[in-house]
Amino acid sequence: MFNYFIRRLLAAVPTLLLISFVIFLVVDLAPGSPMSEIPLTVPPDVRQKMIEAMGADKPMLVRYVIWLLQFFVVETGWAIQNLTGWGVIDAITPAMQKVMRLLLNSETYEFTGQRIISWQSKVPVFQIIGERLPQTLTVVGTAYLIGVLIALPIGIYSAYRQYSWFDQGGTFFSMVGYSVPTFFTGNVLILIFAIRLGWFPTIYDTNLSVTDWASFKAFVRQMALPVTVLALFNAAEISRYTRSSVLENLGQDYVRTARAKGMGEGKVVLAHVLRNSLIPVVTIVALGVPTIFGGAIVTEQIFKINGIGAALIGAINVSDLPTVQTVTFIFAVLIVLFNLIADILYGILDPRIRYD
Amino acid sequence: MVAACVLGFLIVFVLVGPLIWRIDPNFIEPDTAKMFKLRNKPPSLAHPMGTDQLGRDMLARMMFGGRVSLAVGLVAMFVAIFIGTAVGVMAGFFRRLDGILMRLTDLFLALPLLPLLLVLMMLFRDPVARTLGPRFGTFLLIVLAIGVTSWMSASRVVRGEVLALKEREYVLAARSIGLPNRRIILRHILPNVLSPVLVAATLGIAGAIITESVLSFLGLGFPPDFPTWGRLLYDGIAEIRSYPERVIWPGLAISLTVLSVNYIGDGLRDALDPRIRGR
């Protein structure tokens, strides 16, 4: 198991490198890059300086390597330095400069240990991400949790009473939840509950901090709509998987054995069937985590939540390439990471799976 | 069956509708005073769904938008299925290509698709629109982008089927009479993978329509004079307080289309794959 884990971890490195290269290439090969959008009235020497300041004058591969170094080494160094207070950055900068000089075959190249800077706001991209991530995590995390909690009972009961009215209703509900796009459900909910009834605010207030009962109530009220939208969407998918997984297990021999020895129905379903049918569901839940971050881009746009998806859209609208590259790559890292987690979980939970 | 009826009705609505309801969806009254009077009209006999903030007829726009939405779904699905089937057959049939093609599929599955689509739209929309015209250029870009990012599930299914089919006796027979690989694939393999491809294609249409409307909803889709249902919804959100029906109609149309297409896909899967019948 441990060997397998190490092997998968090592295999993830080339995948991530390839993905980061693809993202870099897409952004770089685009004909409409912001470098061409400097006004013509800017004198040539100033233009040259602007391009140099953005680091856009070097060949593509060099910029890619610099970006990789910044993402993996400099940013990690800063994270450690901020956490522990050690002077990590000063210690590793000369080594990185040596690497860059070797790669470029030049003795004069200066690598200053610069972090990835957003072109739009001139602050490090990771600082922006650090500010935005809590909002996304609160909304998305709560929604996913509630979604799973709704989906499991529905899936189990509709499998147990297959073809009953509950099952038909549940299947229809999951089909609707799966098909109706979140930007439509979100806006309908806003229309009904925020505009017509006025129960909830339409806009998510990021500055709100929970200090007492009143602010907690306001917090719950502003969370209600986005969480409902995302939770319904997630529940739809997970409940279908739960249902088919439970159905598969209900036909197994061990269920008949358990019933034959006189075990109560509740114990058969909840103790025997459930434990076995949750194995694929757990992996589906793990695999779904990165997707809901993607889905949160839309939800954040509907409810004006100032999260990481909104940061991405904002950066895209002003062609802030470093932010776009970094945030997109973080999404890719999430996908690879949760694929790995899903595989490992499957191996731990299901003793029939042997990886080595 | 209900799903097929609903989808049929929607298709008739967008295809035949404009032949009966002959109002140009982009017609703006040239006389400014008259145009102002025509703005934001509630539903009436002259305009059954009312008019928008520029006095354009909403019913005509809905029909036109539906045409574009469905066209995007269909063409993007064809692109995705073409790539997916090609990759799947190659990977399943030629063992030498299997490893590299499946790695490629895995790589695409690990890409963050929605952010990448947004980046593609942001970077390529204006240049492509300049060279090919804003309507055709955007259409081509969206269709290709969605197609290139959604072929993976089809290729996996096809590969699995081809791996099994390859060992069948009739393929062996075909090979033993000296049929070249190309003929074996075209005559014997492809017709037999048709049913999973059909299911993947149906579900692919639904996915493509949703993706297109998400792009339009985020403001990175079609231009306003070439509306899709997603774009109409996006335009309607600004005035959801005063004119909620402008959000409801396009949203309802998207939802019904996707829902019925998904139901048809599910039905097809049950009908074509006897192993999972009765689940």
XYZ file of C-alpha atoms in Angstrom:
635
model
C 0.000 0.000 0.000
C 2.742 2.407 1.010
C 4.765 1.541 -2.089
C 1.724 2.127 -4.222
C 1.142 5.466 -2.567
C 4.713 6.577 -3.249
C 4.484 5.351 -6.833
C 1.265 7.279 -7.461
C 2.710 10.372 -5.848
C 5.735 10.220 -8.140
C 3.528 9.573 -11.176
C 1.539 12.688 -10.348
C 4.605 14.893 -10.825
C 4.964 14.471 -14.616
C 1.185 14.803 -14.995
C 1.232 18.089 -13.147
C 4.236 19.308 -15.126
C 2.471 18.454 -18.392
C -0.736 20.150 -17.289
C 1.112 23.257 -16.194
C 2.884 23.282 -19.564
C -0.431 22.963 -21.417
C -1.916 25.829 -19.415
C 1.179 27.925 -19.982
C 1.169 27.133 -23.696
C -2.513 27.977 -24.155
C -2.078 31.328 -22.471
C 1.166 32.030 -24.269
C 0.232 31.056 -27.812
C -2.903 33.169 -27.736
C -2.876 35.904 -30.355
C -4.546 38.449 -28.084
C -1.954 38.782 -25.352
C -1.948 41.917 -23.207
C 1.599 42.686 -24.314
C 0.204 43.824 -27.652
C -2.269 46.113 -25.952
C 0.156 48.762 -24.728
C -1.008 51.988 -26.425
C 1.019 53.055 -29.471
C 1.558 56.519 -27.952
C 3.928 55.007 -25.379
C 7.513 55.708 -26.506
C 9.504 52.618 -27.576
C 12.011 52.707 -24.697
C 9.254 52.998 -22.108
C 7.368 50.172 -23.814
C 10.534 48.073 -23.649
C 10.807 48.780 -19.916
C 7.174 47.881 -19.323
C 7.613 44.572 -21.101
C 10.801 43.864 -19.138
C 9.073 44.720 -15.877
C 6.346 42.219 -16.681
C 9.054 39.700 -17.533
C 7.526 39.214 -20.959
C 10.684 39.806 -23.001
C 12.230 36.381 -22.450
C 11.628 33.274 -24.582
C 8.590 31.195 -23.698
C 10.477 28.208 -22.255
C 12.525 30.444 -19.974
C 9.396 32.113 -18.669
C 7.863 28.693 -18.118
C 10.833 27.546 -16.040
C 10.822 30.799 -14.073
C 7.124 30.386 -13.407
C 7.636 26.776 -12.290
C 10.417 27.856 -9.917
C 8.224 30.621 -8.566
C 5.220 28.353 -8.118
C 6.930 25.365 -6.557
C 10.016 26.766 -4.833
C 9.545 30.454 -4.104
C 5.936 30.217 -2.999
C 6.623 27.164 -0.848
C 9.579 29.030 0.630
C 7.405 32.022 1.446
C 4.758 29.794 2.990
C 7.362 28.176 5.271
C 8.930 31.538 6.062
C 5.582 33.064 7.004
C 4.701 30.082 9.170
C 7.987 29.582 10.995
C 9.874 32.850 10.617
C 12.963 31.158 9.214
C 14.851 33.044 6.482
C 14.123 30.421 3.864
C 13.915 32.789 0.895
C 17.359 34.305 1.420
C 18.802 30.829 1.776
C 17.389 29.356 -1.434
C 17.608 32.356 -3.766
C 21.352 31.891 -4.643
C 20.752 28.238 -5.476
C 17.872 29.152 -7.781
C 19.976 31.821 -9.420
C 22.653 29.203 -10.095
C 20.045 26.924 -11.677
C 18.731 29.721 -13.873
C 22.240 30.781 -14.946
C 23.050 27.192 -15.889
C 19.820 26.877 -17.859
C 20.244 30.173 -19.656
C 23.981 29.705 -20.087
C 24.533 33.284 -18.964
C 26.655 34.628 -16.122
C 24.753 37.847 -15.610
C 21.177 36.641 -15.098
C 19.707 37.857 -11.797
C 17.033 35.768 -10.105
C 15.712 37.770 -7.203
C 13.320 35.282 -5.682
C 10.388 37.316 -6.937
C 6.952 35.855 -6.079
C 4.235 35.470 -8.724
C 2.805 38.977 -8.932
C -0.652 39.813 -10.245
C -0.493 42.326 -13.096
C -3.755 43.820 -12.003
C -3.178 44.605 -8.322
C 0.622 44.194 -8.049
C 0.346 41.968 -4.980
C 1.456 38.328 -4.875
C -1.129 36.036 -6.445
C -0.985 33.668 -3.494
C -1.919 36.501 -1.169
C -5.058 37.108 -3.282
C -5.821 33.404 -3.206
C -5.300 33.307 0.544
C -7.783 36.142 0.960
C -10.389 34.606 -1.335
C -10.163 30.929 -0.422
C -11.981 31.067 2.973
C -15.189 32.400 1.376
C -15.183 29.691 -1.279
C -14.371 26.990 1.251
C -17.157 28.038 3.642
C -19.839 28.053 0.974
C -18.627 25.127 -1.113
C -17.662 22.996 1.862
C -20.973 23.469 3.662
C -22.881 22.853 0.443
C -20.998 19.659 -0.305
C -21.473 18.358 3.223
C -25.211 19.074 3.167
C -25.450 17.640 -0.333
C -23.892 14.358 0.794
C -26.090 14.248 3.902
C -29.220 14.670 1.770
C -28.080 12.289 -0.936
C -27.215 9.272 1.211
C -30.640 8.637 2.807
C -32.429 9.301 -0.483
C -30.148 6.945 -2.379
C -30.375 4.190 0.226
C -34.129 4.349 0.635
C -34.859 4.506 -3.097
C -32.684 1.459 -3.673
C -34.333 -0.398 -0.789
C -37.803 0.342 -2.126
C -36.963 0.068 -5.797
C -39.728 1.240 -8.185
C -41.792 2.623 -5.296
C -43.198 6.133 -5.605
C -40.346 7.347 -3.439
C -37.815 5.817 -5.815
C -39.530 7.297 -8.877
C -39.671 10.679 -7.170
C -36.052 10.448 -6.097
C -34.908 9.481 -9.578
C -36.856 12.352 -11.080
C -35.458 14.743 -8.472
C -31.910 13.693 -9.182
C -32.444 13.930 -12.923
C -33.826 17.452 -12.525
C -31.048 18.462 -10.158
C -28.487 17.078 -12.556
C -29.970 18.692 -15.658
C -31.129 22.115 -14.544
C -28.102 24.418 -14.607
C -27.170 26.076 -11.306
C -27.318 29.561 -12.771
C -31.017 29.002 -13.446
C -31.923 27.434 -10.078
C -29.877 30.114 -8.353
C -31.685 32.931 -10.065
C -35.105 31.369 -9.540
C -34.340 31.027 -5.837
C -33.168 34.640 -5.721
C -36.354 35.669 -7.482
C -38.650 33.787 -5.111
C -36.934 34.017 -1.741
C -34.904 37.189 -2.000
C -36.958 39.472 -4.231
C -40.578 38.346 -3.780
C -40.470 37.122 -0.182
C -37.444 39.073 1.002
C -36.291 36.337 3.392
C -32.669 36.233 2.311
C -30.216 38.809 0.921
C -29.273 38.457 -2.754
C -25.628 39.340 -2.214
C -23.124 37.529 -0.030
C -21.415 39.960 2.373
C -17.790 38.929 2.785
C -17.024 41.471 5.511
C -19.513 39.924 7.885
C -17.739 38.344 10.848
C -19.624 36.152 13.265
C -19.320 37.679 16.733
C -22.741 37.316 18.339
C -26.152 35.760 17.772
C -27.411 38.511 15.420
C -24.403 38.324 13.115
C -24.605 34.531 13.148
C -28.221 34.767 12.009
C -27.212 37.144 9.216
C -24.445 34.729 8.255
C -26.842 31.779 8.051
C -29.289 33.850 6.027
C -26.731 34.855 3.427
C -25.369 31.323 3.237
C -28.813 29.779 2.748
C -29.383 30.395 -0.959
C -25.954 29.585 -2.411
C -25.630 26.529 -0.203
C -29.082 25.299 -1.248
C -28.254 25.652 -4.940
C -24.921 23.842 -4.696
C -26.202 21.214 -2.273
C -29.137 20.285 -4.523
C -26.836 19.970 -7.507
C -24.353 17.756 -5.627
C -27.049 15.698 -3.942
C -28.565 14.838 -7.318
C -25.424 13.164 -8.575
C -24.393 11.460 -5.356
C -27.846 10.046 -4.660
C -27.844 8.306 -8.047
C -24.502 6.681 -7.326
C -25.615 5.659 -3.839
C -28.794 4.138 -5.225
C -27.089 2.022 -7.869
C -24.377 0.957 -5.454
C -26.888 -0.124 -2.787
C -28.942 -1.913 -5.436
C -25.913 -3.871 -6.526
C -25.190 -4.953 -2.958
C -28.777 -5.846 -2.101
C -28.619 -8.674 -4.621
C -25.490 -10.215 -3.107
C -25.419 -13.541 -1.354
C -24.309 -12.179 1.996
C -27.549 -10.188 2.242
C -29.576 -13.353 1.831
C -27.406 -15.065 4.434
C -27.895 -12.230 6.879
C -31.654 -12.318 6.382
C -31.711 -16.104 6.609
C -30.083 -16.086 10.001
C -32.895 -13.883 11.214
C -31.275 -10.516 11.327
C -33.564 -7.495 11.357
C -34.047 -5.574 8.113
C -32.656 -2.373 9.600
C -29.476 -4.082 10.663
C -29.068 -5.870 7.331
C -29.380 -2.644 5.380
C -27.607 -0.246 7.689
C -24.834 -2.486 8.981
C -24.070 -4.852 6.114
C -25.276 -3.354 2.858
C -24.507 0.257 3.672
C -20.908 -0.364 4.655
C -20.200 -2.182 1.442
C -22.079 0.168 -0.827
C -20.433 3.261 0.597
C -17.032 2.265 -0.816
C -17.679 3.512 -4.377
C -19.699 6.427 -3.022
C -16.742 7.641 -0.962
C -14.542 7.685 -4.036
C -17.213 9.532 -6.012
C -17.447 12.084 -3.217
C -13.671 12.535 -3.271
C -13.569 12.784 -7.052
C -16.334 15.374 -6.983
C -14.492 17.866 -4.791
C -12.478 19.548 -7.581
C -15.525 19.678 -9.849
C -17.529 21.585 -7.279
C -14.769 24.151 -7.097
C -15.327 24.605 -10.814
C -19.075 24.733 -10.287
C -18.539 27.290 -7.553
C -17.239 29.689 -10.212
C -20.797 29.973 -11.483
C -22.425 30.065 -8.053
C -20.048 32.771 -6.879
C -21.009 34.779 -9.928
C -24.745 34.414 -9.219
C -24.576 35.382 -5.558
C -21.653 37.815 -5.896
C -19.503 35.836 -3.472
C -15.992 37.220 -3.374
C -14.316 33.828 -3.631
C -11.603 32.232 -5.722
C -13.895 31.713 -8.724
C -14.759 35.405 -8.695
C -11.026 36.159 -8.538
C -10.502 34.015 -11.634
C -13.326 35.692 -13.564
C -12.065 39.124 -12.516
C -8.541 38.268 -13.654
C -9.837 36.890 -16.954
C -11.791 40.065 -17.642
C -8.676 42.249 -17.337
C -6.210 39.749 -18.919
C -4.228 39.354 -15.709
C -2.262 36.381 -17.002
C -0.186 35.426 -13.903
C -3.322 35.198 -11.756
C -5.213 33.253 -14.423
C -2.356 30.784 -14.892
C -1.838 30.264 -11.201
C -5.502 29.849 -10.255
C -6.134 27.508 -13.186
C -3.117 25.451 -12.221
C -4.308 25.275 -8.616
C -7.576 23.797 -9.898
C -5.509 21.223 -11.801
C -3.516 20.403 -8.663
C -6.803 19.887 -6.802
C -8.038 17.465 -9.467
C -4.839 15.400 -9.444
C -4.713 15.438 -5.649
C -8.289 14.257 -5.186
C -7.893 11.566 -7.853
C -4.997 10.301 -5.778
C -7.014 10.519 -2.546
C -9.903 8.644 -4.170
C -7.620 5.826 -5.311
C -5.937 5.531 -1.918
C -9.282 5.588 -0.101
C -10.570 2.852 -2.359
C -7.556 0.737 -1.541
C -7.949 1.291 2.199
C -11.702 0.736 2.316
C -11.960 -2.236 0.001
C -9.694 -5.091 1.077
C -10.373 -6.881 -2.206
C -8.324 -4.218 -4.001
C -4.639 -5.076 -3.892
C -2.314 -2.631 -5.543
C 0.979 -4.423 -5.234
C -41.591 9.141 -24.400
C -42.601 12.316 -22.624
C -39.015 13.470 -23.001
C -39.067 12.835 -26.759
C -42.324 14.796 -27.065
C -40.941 17.752 -25.106
C -37.746 17.778 -27.136
C -39.717 17.445 -30.361
C -41.899 20.371 -29.356
C -38.845 22.497 -28.582
C -37.216 21.608 -31.898
C -40.389 22.447 -33.817
C -40.595 25.679 -31.819
C -37.127 26.831 -32.849
C -37.133 25.437 -36.402
C -40.668 26.091 -37.635
C -41.431 28.942 -35.261
C -39.447 31.613 -37.143
C -41.271 30.649 -40.372
C -44.582 31.573 -38.766
C -43.459 34.301 -36.406
C -41.747 36.552 -38.932
C -40.162 39.223 -36.747
C -36.441 39.846 -37.016
C -34.962 39.038 -33.581
C -32.493 41.887 -33.960
C -34.999 44.425 -35.275
C -34.681 47.686 -33.356
C -37.134 50.425 -34.287
C -34.980 52.984 -36.163
C -37.164 55.883 -35.018
C -35.863 56.613 -31.503
C -39.148 57.965 -30.162
C -41.015 54.858 -31.315
C -38.210 52.637 -30.031
C -38.553 54.119 -26.574
C -42.270 53.363 -26.594
C -41.578 49.767 -27.602
C -39.115 49.094 -24.794
C -39.829 46.635 -21.948
C -43.387 45.901 -23.115
C -45.312 43.316 -21.108
C -46.679 40.307 -23.006
C -49.341 41.304 -25.543
C -50.804 39.968 -28.772
C -48.178 41.751 -30.852
C -45.363 40.471 -28.628
C -46.455 37.305 -26.754
C -43.341 37.325 -24.563
C -42.982 41.095 -24.446
C -40.019 43.098 -25.664
C -36.555 43.654 -24.198
C -34.771 46.843 -23.190
C -34.153 47.752 -26.852
C -37.665 46.938 -28.011
C -36.719 43.649 -29.638
C -39.369 40.932 -29.719
C -38.604 38.319 -27.054
C -40.448 35.464 -28.773
C -38.407 35.898 -31.942
C -35.240 36.104 -29.860
C -36.143 32.946 -27.974
C -36.670 31.054 -31.248
C -33.442 32.356 -32.730
C -31.513 31.707 -29.507
C -32.847 28.166 -29.379
C -31.573 27.525 -32.888
C -28.085 28.636 -31.924
C -28.130 26.748 -28.610
C -29.238 23.495 -30.212
C -26.803 23.958 -33.103
C -23.945 24.473 -30.646
C -24.979 21.350 -28.744
C -25.199 19.225 -31.887
C -22.008 20.394 -33.584
C -19.942 20.316 -30.383
C -21.240 16.798 -29.747
C -20.167 15.747 -33.268
C -16.692 17.158 -32.700
C -16.396 15.423 -29.325
C -17.738 12.102 -30.614
C -15.471 12.219 -33.661
C -12.354 12.765 -31.544
C -13.530 10.358 -28.864
C -14.339 7.535 -31.270
C -11.120 8.014 -33.215
C -8.995 7.977 -30.070
C -10.958 5.099 -28.566
C -10.743 2.892 -31.674
C -7.044 3.638 -32.132
C -6.287 2.897 -28.486
C -8.353 -0.267 -28.417
C -7.271 -1.647 -31.769
C -3.564 -0.887 -31.880
C -1.860 -2.028 -28.722
C 1.151 0.155 -29.443
C -0.913 3.340 -29.331
C -2.939 2.274 -26.292
C -0.570 3.499 -23.592
C 0.111 6.913 -25.013
C -3.495 7.606 -26.033
C -4.835 6.618 -22.634
C -2.229 8.818 -20.942
C -3.488 11.624 -23.172
C -7.063 10.906 -22.087
C -6.008 10.911 -18.438
C -4.225 14.208 -18.976
C -7.347 15.781 -20.459
C -9.434 14.397 -17.602
C -7.097 16.061 -15.118
C -7.334 19.462 -16.803
C -9.551 21.989 -15.044
C -11.967 22.275 -17.943
C -14.198 25.191 -17.025
C -11.332 27.569 -16.119
C -9.461 26.461 -19.221
C -12.519 27.060 -21.425
C -12.883 30.521 -19.928
C -9.210 31.261 -20.607
C -9.550 29.973 -24.183
C -12.584 32.175 -24.759
C -10.885 35.228 -23.280
C -7.694 34.831 -25.313
C -9.000 33.636 -28.652
C -12.450 35.215 -28.966
C -11.447 38.610 -30.299
C -8.755 37.462 -32.770
C -10.948 34.691 -34.140
C -13.919 37.038 -34.349
C -11.793 39.532 -36.277
C -10.693 37.017 -38.881
C -13.870 34.964 -39.307
C -16.563 37.454 -38.355
C -18.079 37.823 -34.889
C -20.914 35.323 -35.432
C -19.278 32.484 -37.306
C -15.946 32.957 -35.523
C -17.443 32.773 -32.037
C -19.606 29.816 -33.038
C -16.624 27.915 -34.400
C -14.473 28.727 -31.383
C -17.114 27.692 -28.840
C -17.966 24.504 -30.684
C -14.330 23.487 -31.096
C -13.430 24.414 -27.515
C -16.333 22.414 -26.071
C -15.665 19.501 -28.427
C -11.968 19.331 -27.634
C -12.628 19.339 -23.890
C -15.410 16.737 -23.727
C -14.378 13.707 -25.801
C -12.753 11.741 -22.965
C -15.690 9.698 -21.680
C -16.629 8.639 -25.218
C -13.091 7.504 -25.949
C -12.920 5.428 -22.782
C -16.212 3.670 -23.505
C -15.256 3.024 -27.123
C -11.834 1.680 -26.148
C -13.389 -0.799 -23.744
C -15.830 -2.027 -26.381
C -13.145 -2.295 -29.051
C -10.876 -4.285 -26.735
C -13.656 -6.839 -26.318
C -14.744 -6.843 -29.967
C -11.204 -7.292 -31.225
C -11.072 -10.825 -29.812
C -14.331 -11.950 -31.412
C -14.271 -14.728 -34.013
C -15.627 -12.639 -36.845
C -12.829 -10.121 -36.467
C -10.373 -12.991 -36.495
C -12.104 -14.364 -39.607
C -11.906 -10.997 -41.305
C -8.247 -10.772 -40.469
C -7.540 -14.292 -41.709
C -8.943 -13.547 -45.167
C -6.434 -10.723 -45.338
C -8.633 -7.709 -44.739
C -6.520 -4.629 -43.993
C -6.909 -3.000 -40.569
C -8.687 -0.001 -42.041
C -11.430 -2.192 -43.524
C -11.764 -4.245 -40.351
C -12.266 -1.088 -38.321
C -14.748 0.449 -40.734
C -16.750 -2.712 -41.559
C -16.654 -4.729 -38.381
C -15.619 -2.645 -35.390
C -17.329 0.702 -35.918
C -20.880 -0.597 -36.546
C -20.638 -2.613 -33.336
C -19.563 0.271 -31.118
C -22.406 2.376 -32.471
C -24.763 1.868 -29.548
C -22.467 3.090 -26.731
C -21.408 5.942 -28.996
C -25.059 6.858 -29.517
C -25.641 7.024 -25.757
C -22.492 9.066 -25.219
C -23.547 11.382 -28.041
C -26.985 12.017 -26.570
C -25.565 12.803 -23.151
C -22.882 14.870 -24.902
C -25.488 17.181 -26.450
C -26.877 17.964 -23.016
C -23.405 18.641 -21.649
C -22.489 20.894 -24.559
C -25.672 22.967 -24.228
C -25.004 23.437 -20.513
C -21.365 24.365 -21.090
C -22.283 26.891 -23.772
C -24.874 28.523 -21.562
C -22.401 28.645 -18.663
C -19.917 30.438 -20.926
C -22.621 32.831 -22.061
C -23.762 33.290 -18.474
C -20.247 34.289 -17.439
C -20.219 36.838 -20.277
C -17.658 34.923 -22.348
C -19.973 33.456 -24.965
C -21.838 34.829 -27.942
C -22.267 38.539 -28.742
C -25.672 40.079 -27.830
C -26.881 40.402 -31.424
C -26.405 36.649 -31.877
C -28.246 35.416 -28.807
C -28.406 31.925 -27.394
C -30.661 30.900 -24.510
C -27.695 31.296 -22.175
C -26.964 34.783 -23.459
C -30.649 35.803 -23.171
C -30.626 34.616 -19.563
C -27.432 36.564 -18.899
C -28.980 39.698 -20.416
C -32.149 39.188 -18.388
C -30.387 38.972 -15.021
C -29.610 42.687 -14.970
C -33.342 43.384 -14.776
C -34.532 40.343 -12.872
C -36.320 42.537 -10.318
C -38.583 44.262 -12.839
C -38.846 41.651 -15.595
C -38.288 38.182 -14.137
C -39.836 36.468 -17.168
C -36.761 37.350 -19.217
C -34.750 35.026 -16.968
C -37.446 32.415 -16.570
C -38.170 31.727 -20.257
C -34.621 31.062 -21.466
C -33.753 29.190 -18.270
C -36.840 27.026 -18.618
C -35.973 26.328 -22.248
C -32.415 25.262 -21.388
C -33.577 23.134 -18.476
C -36.315 21.378 -20.456
C -33.982 20.679 -23.363
C -31.224 19.268 -21.181
C -33.673 17.298 -19.058
C -35.366 15.682 -22.040
C -32.055 14.967 -23.786
C -30.739 13.330 -20.610
C -33.900 11.244 -20.269
C -33.597 10.135 -23.896
C -29.956 9.246 -23.311
C -30.872 7.191 -20.251
C -33.648 5.460 -22.149
C -31.298 4.699 -25.023
C -28.778 3.213 -22.641
C -31.390 0.956 -21.086
C -32.697 -0.062 -24.495
C -29.300 -0.710 -26.081
C -27.470 -2.316 -23.180
C -29.384 -5.392 -22.024
C -26.972 -5.994 -19.139
C -28.229 -3.105 -17.060
C -31.898 -3.504 -17.980
C -34.161 -3.582 -14.964
C -31.867 -1.562 -12.747
